[in-house]
Short mmCIF file of C-alpha atoms and ligand atoms in Angstrom, two decimals:
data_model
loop_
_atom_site.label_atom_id
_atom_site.label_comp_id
_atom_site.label_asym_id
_atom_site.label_seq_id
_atom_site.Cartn_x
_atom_site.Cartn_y
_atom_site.Cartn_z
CA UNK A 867 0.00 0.00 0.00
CA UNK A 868 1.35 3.42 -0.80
CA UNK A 869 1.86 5.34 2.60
CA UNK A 870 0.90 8.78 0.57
CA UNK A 871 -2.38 7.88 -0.32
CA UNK A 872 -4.45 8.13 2.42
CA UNK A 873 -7.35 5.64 1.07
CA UNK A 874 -7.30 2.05 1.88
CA UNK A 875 -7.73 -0.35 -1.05
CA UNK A 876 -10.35 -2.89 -1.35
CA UNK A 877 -8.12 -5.29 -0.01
CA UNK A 878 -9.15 -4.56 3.04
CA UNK A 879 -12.99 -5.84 3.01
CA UNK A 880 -11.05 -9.33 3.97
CA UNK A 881 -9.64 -8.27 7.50
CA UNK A 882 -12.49 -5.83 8.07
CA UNK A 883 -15.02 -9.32 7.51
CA UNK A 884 -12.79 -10.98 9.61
CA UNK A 885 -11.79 -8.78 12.31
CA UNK A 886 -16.01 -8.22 12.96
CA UNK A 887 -16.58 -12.50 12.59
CA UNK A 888 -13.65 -13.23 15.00
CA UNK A 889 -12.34 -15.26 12.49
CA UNK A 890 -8.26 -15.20 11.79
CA UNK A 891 -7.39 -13.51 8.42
CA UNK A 892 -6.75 -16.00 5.48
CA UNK A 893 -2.53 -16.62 5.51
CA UNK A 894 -1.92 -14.20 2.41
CA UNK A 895 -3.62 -11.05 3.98
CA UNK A 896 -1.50 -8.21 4.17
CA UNK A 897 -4.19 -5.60 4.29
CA UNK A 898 -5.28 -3.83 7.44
CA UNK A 899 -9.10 -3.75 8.76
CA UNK A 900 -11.06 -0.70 7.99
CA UNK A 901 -11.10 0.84 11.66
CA UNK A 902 -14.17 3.10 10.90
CA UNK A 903 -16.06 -0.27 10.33
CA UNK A 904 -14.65 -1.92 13.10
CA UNK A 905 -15.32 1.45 15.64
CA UNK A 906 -18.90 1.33 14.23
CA UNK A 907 -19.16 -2.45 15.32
CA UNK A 908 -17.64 -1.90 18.72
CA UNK A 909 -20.82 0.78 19.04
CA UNK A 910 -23.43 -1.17 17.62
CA UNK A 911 -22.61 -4.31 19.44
CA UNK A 912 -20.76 -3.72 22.56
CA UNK A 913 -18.07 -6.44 22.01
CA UNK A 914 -20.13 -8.98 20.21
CA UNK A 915 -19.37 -10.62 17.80
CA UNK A 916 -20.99 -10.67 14.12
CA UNK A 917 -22.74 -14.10 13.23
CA UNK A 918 -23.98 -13.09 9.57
CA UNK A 919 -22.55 -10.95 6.50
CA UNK A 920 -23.94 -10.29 3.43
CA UNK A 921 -21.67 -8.50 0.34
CA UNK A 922 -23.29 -6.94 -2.19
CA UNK A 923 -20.68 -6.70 -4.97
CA UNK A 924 -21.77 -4.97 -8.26
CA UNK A 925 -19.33 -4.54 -10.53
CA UNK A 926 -18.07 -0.54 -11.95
CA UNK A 927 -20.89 1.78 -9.66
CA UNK A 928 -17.48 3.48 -8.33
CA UNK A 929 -16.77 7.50 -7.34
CA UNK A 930 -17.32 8.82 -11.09
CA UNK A 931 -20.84 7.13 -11.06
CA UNK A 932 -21.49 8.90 -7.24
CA UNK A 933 -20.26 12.50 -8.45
CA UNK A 934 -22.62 12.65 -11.38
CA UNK A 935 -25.83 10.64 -9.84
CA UNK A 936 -25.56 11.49 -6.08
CA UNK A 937 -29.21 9.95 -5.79
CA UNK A 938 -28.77 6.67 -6.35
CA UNK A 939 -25.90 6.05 -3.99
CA UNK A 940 -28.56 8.37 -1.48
CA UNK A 941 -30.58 4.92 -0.99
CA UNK A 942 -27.56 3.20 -1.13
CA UNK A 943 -26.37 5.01 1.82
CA UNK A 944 -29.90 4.91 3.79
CA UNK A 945 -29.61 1.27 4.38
CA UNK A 946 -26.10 1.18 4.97
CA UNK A 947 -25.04 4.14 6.07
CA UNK A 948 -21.42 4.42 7.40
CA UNK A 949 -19.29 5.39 3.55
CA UNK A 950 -15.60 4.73 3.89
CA UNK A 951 -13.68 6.18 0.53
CA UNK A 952 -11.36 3.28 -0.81
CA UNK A 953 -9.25 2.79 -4.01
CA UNK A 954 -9.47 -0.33 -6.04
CA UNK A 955 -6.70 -2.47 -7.36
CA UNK A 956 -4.34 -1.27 -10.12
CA UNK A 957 -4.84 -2.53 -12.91
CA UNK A 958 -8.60 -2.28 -12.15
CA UNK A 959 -9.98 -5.09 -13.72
CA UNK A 960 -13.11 -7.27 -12.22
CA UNK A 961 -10.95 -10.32 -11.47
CA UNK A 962 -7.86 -8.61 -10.33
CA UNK A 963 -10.29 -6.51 -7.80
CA UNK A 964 -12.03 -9.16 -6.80
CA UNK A 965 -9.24 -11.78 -5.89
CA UNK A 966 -8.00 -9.16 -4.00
CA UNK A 967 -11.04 -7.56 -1.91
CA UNK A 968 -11.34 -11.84 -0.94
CA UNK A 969 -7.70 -12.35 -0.06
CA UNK A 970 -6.70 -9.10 1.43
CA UNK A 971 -3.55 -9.99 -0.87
CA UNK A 972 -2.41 -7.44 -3.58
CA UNK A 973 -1.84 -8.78 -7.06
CA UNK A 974 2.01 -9.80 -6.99
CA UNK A 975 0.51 -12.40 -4.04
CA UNK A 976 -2.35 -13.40 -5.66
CA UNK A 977 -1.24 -13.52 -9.51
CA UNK A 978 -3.93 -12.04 -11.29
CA UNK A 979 -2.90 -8.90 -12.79
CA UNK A 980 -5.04 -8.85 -16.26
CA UNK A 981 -8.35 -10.08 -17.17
CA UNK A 982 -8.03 -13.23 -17.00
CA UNK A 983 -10.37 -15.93 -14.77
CA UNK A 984 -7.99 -18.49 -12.92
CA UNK A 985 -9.00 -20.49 -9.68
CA UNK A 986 -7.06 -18.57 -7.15
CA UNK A 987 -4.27 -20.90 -5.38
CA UNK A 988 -3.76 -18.38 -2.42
CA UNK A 989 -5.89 -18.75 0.73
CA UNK A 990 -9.04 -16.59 0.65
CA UNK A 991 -11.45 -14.94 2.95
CA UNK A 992 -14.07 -17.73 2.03
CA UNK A 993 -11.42 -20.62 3.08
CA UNK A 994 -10.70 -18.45 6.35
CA UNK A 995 -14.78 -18.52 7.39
CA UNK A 996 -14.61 -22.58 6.23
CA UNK A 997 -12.14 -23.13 8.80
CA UNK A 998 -13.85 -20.82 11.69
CA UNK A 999 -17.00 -23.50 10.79
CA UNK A 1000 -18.45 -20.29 8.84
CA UNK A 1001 -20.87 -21.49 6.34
CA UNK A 1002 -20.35 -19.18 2.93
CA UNK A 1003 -22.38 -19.25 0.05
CA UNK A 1004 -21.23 -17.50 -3.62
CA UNK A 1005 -23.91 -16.10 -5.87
CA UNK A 1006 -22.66 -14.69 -8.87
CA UNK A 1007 -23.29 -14.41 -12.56
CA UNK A 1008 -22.60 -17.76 -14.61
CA UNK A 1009 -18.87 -17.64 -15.56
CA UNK A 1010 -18.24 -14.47 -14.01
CA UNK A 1011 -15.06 -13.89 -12.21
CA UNK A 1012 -16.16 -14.62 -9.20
CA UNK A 1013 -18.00 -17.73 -9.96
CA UNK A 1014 -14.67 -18.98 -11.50
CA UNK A 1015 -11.88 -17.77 -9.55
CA UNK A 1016 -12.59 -18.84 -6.14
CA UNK A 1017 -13.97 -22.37 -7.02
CA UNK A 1018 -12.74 -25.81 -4.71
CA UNK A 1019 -13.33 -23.99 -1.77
CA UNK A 1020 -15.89 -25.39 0.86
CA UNK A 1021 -18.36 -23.10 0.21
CA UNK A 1022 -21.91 -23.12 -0.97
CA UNK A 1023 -21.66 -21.76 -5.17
CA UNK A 1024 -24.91 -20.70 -7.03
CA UNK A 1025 -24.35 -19.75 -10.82
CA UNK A 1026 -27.30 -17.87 -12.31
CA UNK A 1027 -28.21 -16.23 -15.22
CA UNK A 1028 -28.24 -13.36 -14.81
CA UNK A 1029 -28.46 -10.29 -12.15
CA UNK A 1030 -32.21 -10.81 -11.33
CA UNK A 1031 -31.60 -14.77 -10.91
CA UNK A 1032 -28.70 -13.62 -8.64
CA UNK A 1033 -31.53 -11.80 -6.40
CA UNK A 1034 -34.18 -13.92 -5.86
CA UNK A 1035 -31.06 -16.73 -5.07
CA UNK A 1036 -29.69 -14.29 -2.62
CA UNK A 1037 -32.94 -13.00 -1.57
CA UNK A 1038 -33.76 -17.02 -0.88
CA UNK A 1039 -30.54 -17.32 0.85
CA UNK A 1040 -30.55 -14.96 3.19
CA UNK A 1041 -34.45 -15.87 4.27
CA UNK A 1042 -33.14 -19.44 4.63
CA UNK A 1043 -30.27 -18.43 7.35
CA UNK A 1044 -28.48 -21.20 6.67
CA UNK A 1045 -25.12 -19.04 5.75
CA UNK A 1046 -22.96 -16.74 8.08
CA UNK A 1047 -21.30 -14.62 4.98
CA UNK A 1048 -23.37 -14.61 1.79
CA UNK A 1049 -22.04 -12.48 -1.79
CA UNK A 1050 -23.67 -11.58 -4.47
CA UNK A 1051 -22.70 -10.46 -7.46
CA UNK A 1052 -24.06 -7.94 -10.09
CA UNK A 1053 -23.12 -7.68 -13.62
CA UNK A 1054 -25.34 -5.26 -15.50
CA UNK A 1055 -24.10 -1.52 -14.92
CA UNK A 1056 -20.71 -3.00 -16.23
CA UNK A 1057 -22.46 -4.47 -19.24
CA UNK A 1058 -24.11 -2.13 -20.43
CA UNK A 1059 -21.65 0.74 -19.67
CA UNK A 1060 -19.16 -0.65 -22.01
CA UNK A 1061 -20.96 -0.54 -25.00
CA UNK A 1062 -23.05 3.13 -24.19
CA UNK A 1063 -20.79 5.21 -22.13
CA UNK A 1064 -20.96 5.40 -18.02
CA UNK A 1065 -23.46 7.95 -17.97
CA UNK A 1066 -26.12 6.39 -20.66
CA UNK A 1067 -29.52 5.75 -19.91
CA UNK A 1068 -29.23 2.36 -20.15
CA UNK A 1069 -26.36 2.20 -17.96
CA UNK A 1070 -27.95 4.34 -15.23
CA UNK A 1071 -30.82 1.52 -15.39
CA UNK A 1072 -28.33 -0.80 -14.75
CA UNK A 1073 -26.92 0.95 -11.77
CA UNK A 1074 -30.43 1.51 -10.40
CA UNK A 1075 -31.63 -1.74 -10.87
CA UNK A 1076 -28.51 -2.86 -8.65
CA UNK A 1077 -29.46 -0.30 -6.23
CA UNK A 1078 -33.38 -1.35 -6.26
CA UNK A 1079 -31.62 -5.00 -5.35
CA UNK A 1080 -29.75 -3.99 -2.68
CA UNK A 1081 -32.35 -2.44 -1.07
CA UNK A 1082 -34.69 -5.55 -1.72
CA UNK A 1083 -31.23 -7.33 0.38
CA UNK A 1084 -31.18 -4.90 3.05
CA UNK A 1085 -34.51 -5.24 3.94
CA UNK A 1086 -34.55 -9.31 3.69
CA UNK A 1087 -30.85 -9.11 5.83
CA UNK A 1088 -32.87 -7.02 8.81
CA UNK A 1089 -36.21 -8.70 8.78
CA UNK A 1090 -34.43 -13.05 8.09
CA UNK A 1091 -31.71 -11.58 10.09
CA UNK A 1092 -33.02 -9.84 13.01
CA UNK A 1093 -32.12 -11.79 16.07
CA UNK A 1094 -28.14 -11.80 15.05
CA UNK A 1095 -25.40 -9.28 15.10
CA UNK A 1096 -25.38 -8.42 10.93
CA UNK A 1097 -23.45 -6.83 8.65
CA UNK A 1098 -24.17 -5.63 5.26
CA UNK A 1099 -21.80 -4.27 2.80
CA UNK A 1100 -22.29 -2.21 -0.85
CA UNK A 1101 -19.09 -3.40 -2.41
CA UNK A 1102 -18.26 -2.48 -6.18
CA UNK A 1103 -14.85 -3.17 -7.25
CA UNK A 1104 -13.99 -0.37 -9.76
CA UNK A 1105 -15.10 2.67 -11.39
CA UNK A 1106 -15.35 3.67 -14.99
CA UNK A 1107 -14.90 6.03 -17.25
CA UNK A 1108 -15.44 7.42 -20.71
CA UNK A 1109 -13.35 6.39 -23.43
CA UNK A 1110 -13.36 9.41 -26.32
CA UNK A 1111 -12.35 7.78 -29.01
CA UNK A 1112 -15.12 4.83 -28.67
CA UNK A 1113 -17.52 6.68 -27.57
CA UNK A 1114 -18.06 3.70 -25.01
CA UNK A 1115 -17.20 3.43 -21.22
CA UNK A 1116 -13.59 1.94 -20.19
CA UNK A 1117 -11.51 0.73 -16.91
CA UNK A 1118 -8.44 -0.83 -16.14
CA UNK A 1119 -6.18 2.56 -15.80
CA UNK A 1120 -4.84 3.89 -12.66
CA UNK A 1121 -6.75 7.35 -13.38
CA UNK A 1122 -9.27 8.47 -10.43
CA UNK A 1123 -12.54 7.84 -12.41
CA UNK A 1124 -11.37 4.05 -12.24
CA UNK A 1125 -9.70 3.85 -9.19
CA UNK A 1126 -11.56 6.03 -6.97
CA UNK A 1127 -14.87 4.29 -4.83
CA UNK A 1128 -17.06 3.77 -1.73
CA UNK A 1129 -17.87 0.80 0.29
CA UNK A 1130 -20.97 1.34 2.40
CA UNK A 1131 -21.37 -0.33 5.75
CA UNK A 1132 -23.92 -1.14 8.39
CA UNK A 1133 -23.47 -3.13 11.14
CA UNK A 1134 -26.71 -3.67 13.58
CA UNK A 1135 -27.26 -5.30 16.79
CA UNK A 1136 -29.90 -8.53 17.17
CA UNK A 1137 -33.53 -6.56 17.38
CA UNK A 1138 -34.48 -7.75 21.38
CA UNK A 1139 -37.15 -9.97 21.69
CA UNK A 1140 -39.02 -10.23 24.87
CA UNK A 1141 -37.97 -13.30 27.02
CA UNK A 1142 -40.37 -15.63 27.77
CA UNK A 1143 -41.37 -15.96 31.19
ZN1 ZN B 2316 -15.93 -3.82 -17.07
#
């Protein structure tokens, strides 16, 4: 990490997961926890411990997306509402972002430094949980990177078809509460955004129907959830921006459009029932 730059990477969603769990980082980790998550937790729960986690990872809705549609990341925000500013991984490509935000491992560790889809060898967050006797379930786009790069793990995987099948599996999951960290993946924003430019129509529908889903989660996490110490987490894995000569939107550079995000947290306490007498 470079000492200048005050922003953590994404990198550090793996400590930060584990530090609020109780579970030891995976072996590769090198990033630190995100203290203004863990400071929130030590409010919120008075020394507990949290029991479930659910990740929300769509792919591009990063800082350039935020500066020019402050709304959507508003209802982003109102369900989880603690923003930390983070940088993603250089080169800022889904897979190299991704095997790092799981690892807490930069890319020389980890070895994926171009778009390219490879079952990761280093230990990840997901193994870490495994051993804690964490039950983790993956729910991600078919052939996305992250249905292929962290497969043979111990985990639960659920390829769908596409971001609304990722949802309802999600949505299933977390009423189920049979899973202590649950992610879920989105693909559409970055889809579309390629071929019409970041700020298109199209692509803002994308973005919004991401958002509309992660609301749908957050409510689903606090009412399935309630009587366990939760935490929820909006975590994209790059930004975007707008490539002149195609007219289309771009990523992979180390300029600030790409580079620059949020992460939005909440961590809650179990809602008190009354005991029975
Ligand atoms: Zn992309």
């Amino acid at each position: 990490m470079n000492p200048a730059d005050p922003r953590p990477t994404i990198a550090s969603v793996t400590p930060t997961l584990c530090g609020l769990c109780g579970v030891p980082v995976p072996f590769d980790c090198s990033a630190p926890p995100l203290a203004p998550v863990l400071d929130c937790a030590r409010d919120a729960l008075g020394g507990q411990t949290v029991r479930r986690c659910l990740v929300f990872a769509p792919d591009a809705l990063g800082n350039q997306l935020r500066a020019a549609r402050p709304d959507l990341f508003e209802r982003v925000a109102a369900v989880a509402p603690l923003a930390v500013p983070l940088r993603s991984i250089d080169p800022p490509w889904t897979p190299v972002c991704f095997a790092s935000m799981f690892t807490g491992a930069g890319p020389e560790r980890h070895g994926i430094r171009k778009y390219e889809k490879p079952v990761l060898s280093i230990d990840t967050v997901f193994d870490a949980f495994a051993r804690a006797g964490r039950r983790v379930a993956i729910v991600a786009v078919q052939d996305s990177s992250i249905d292929r790069i962290f497969r043979g793990r111990a985990l639960d995987y659920f390829s769908e078809k596409y971001d609304p099948w990722v949802t309802e599996k999600a949505l299933s999951l977390v009423a189920a509460d049979r899973h202590d960290l649950i992610v879920a993946y989105h693909q559409e924003y970055d889809d579309v955004m390629h071929a019409t430019g970041p700020l298109a129509p199209r692509a803002l529908r994308g973005a919004r129907n991401s958002i509309e889903a992660f609301t749908d989660l957050a409510a689903a996490f606090d009412s399935a959830w309630a009587r366990h110490p939760r935490a929820l987490v909006f975590a994209p894995d790059h930004g975007a921006h707008l490539d002149s000569s195609t007219g289309g939107g771009a990523h992979g550079t180390a300029a600030a459009a790409d580079m620059d995000l949020e992460h939005f947290w909440a961590v809650r306490p179990p809602v008190r029932t009354p005991s029975p007498s």
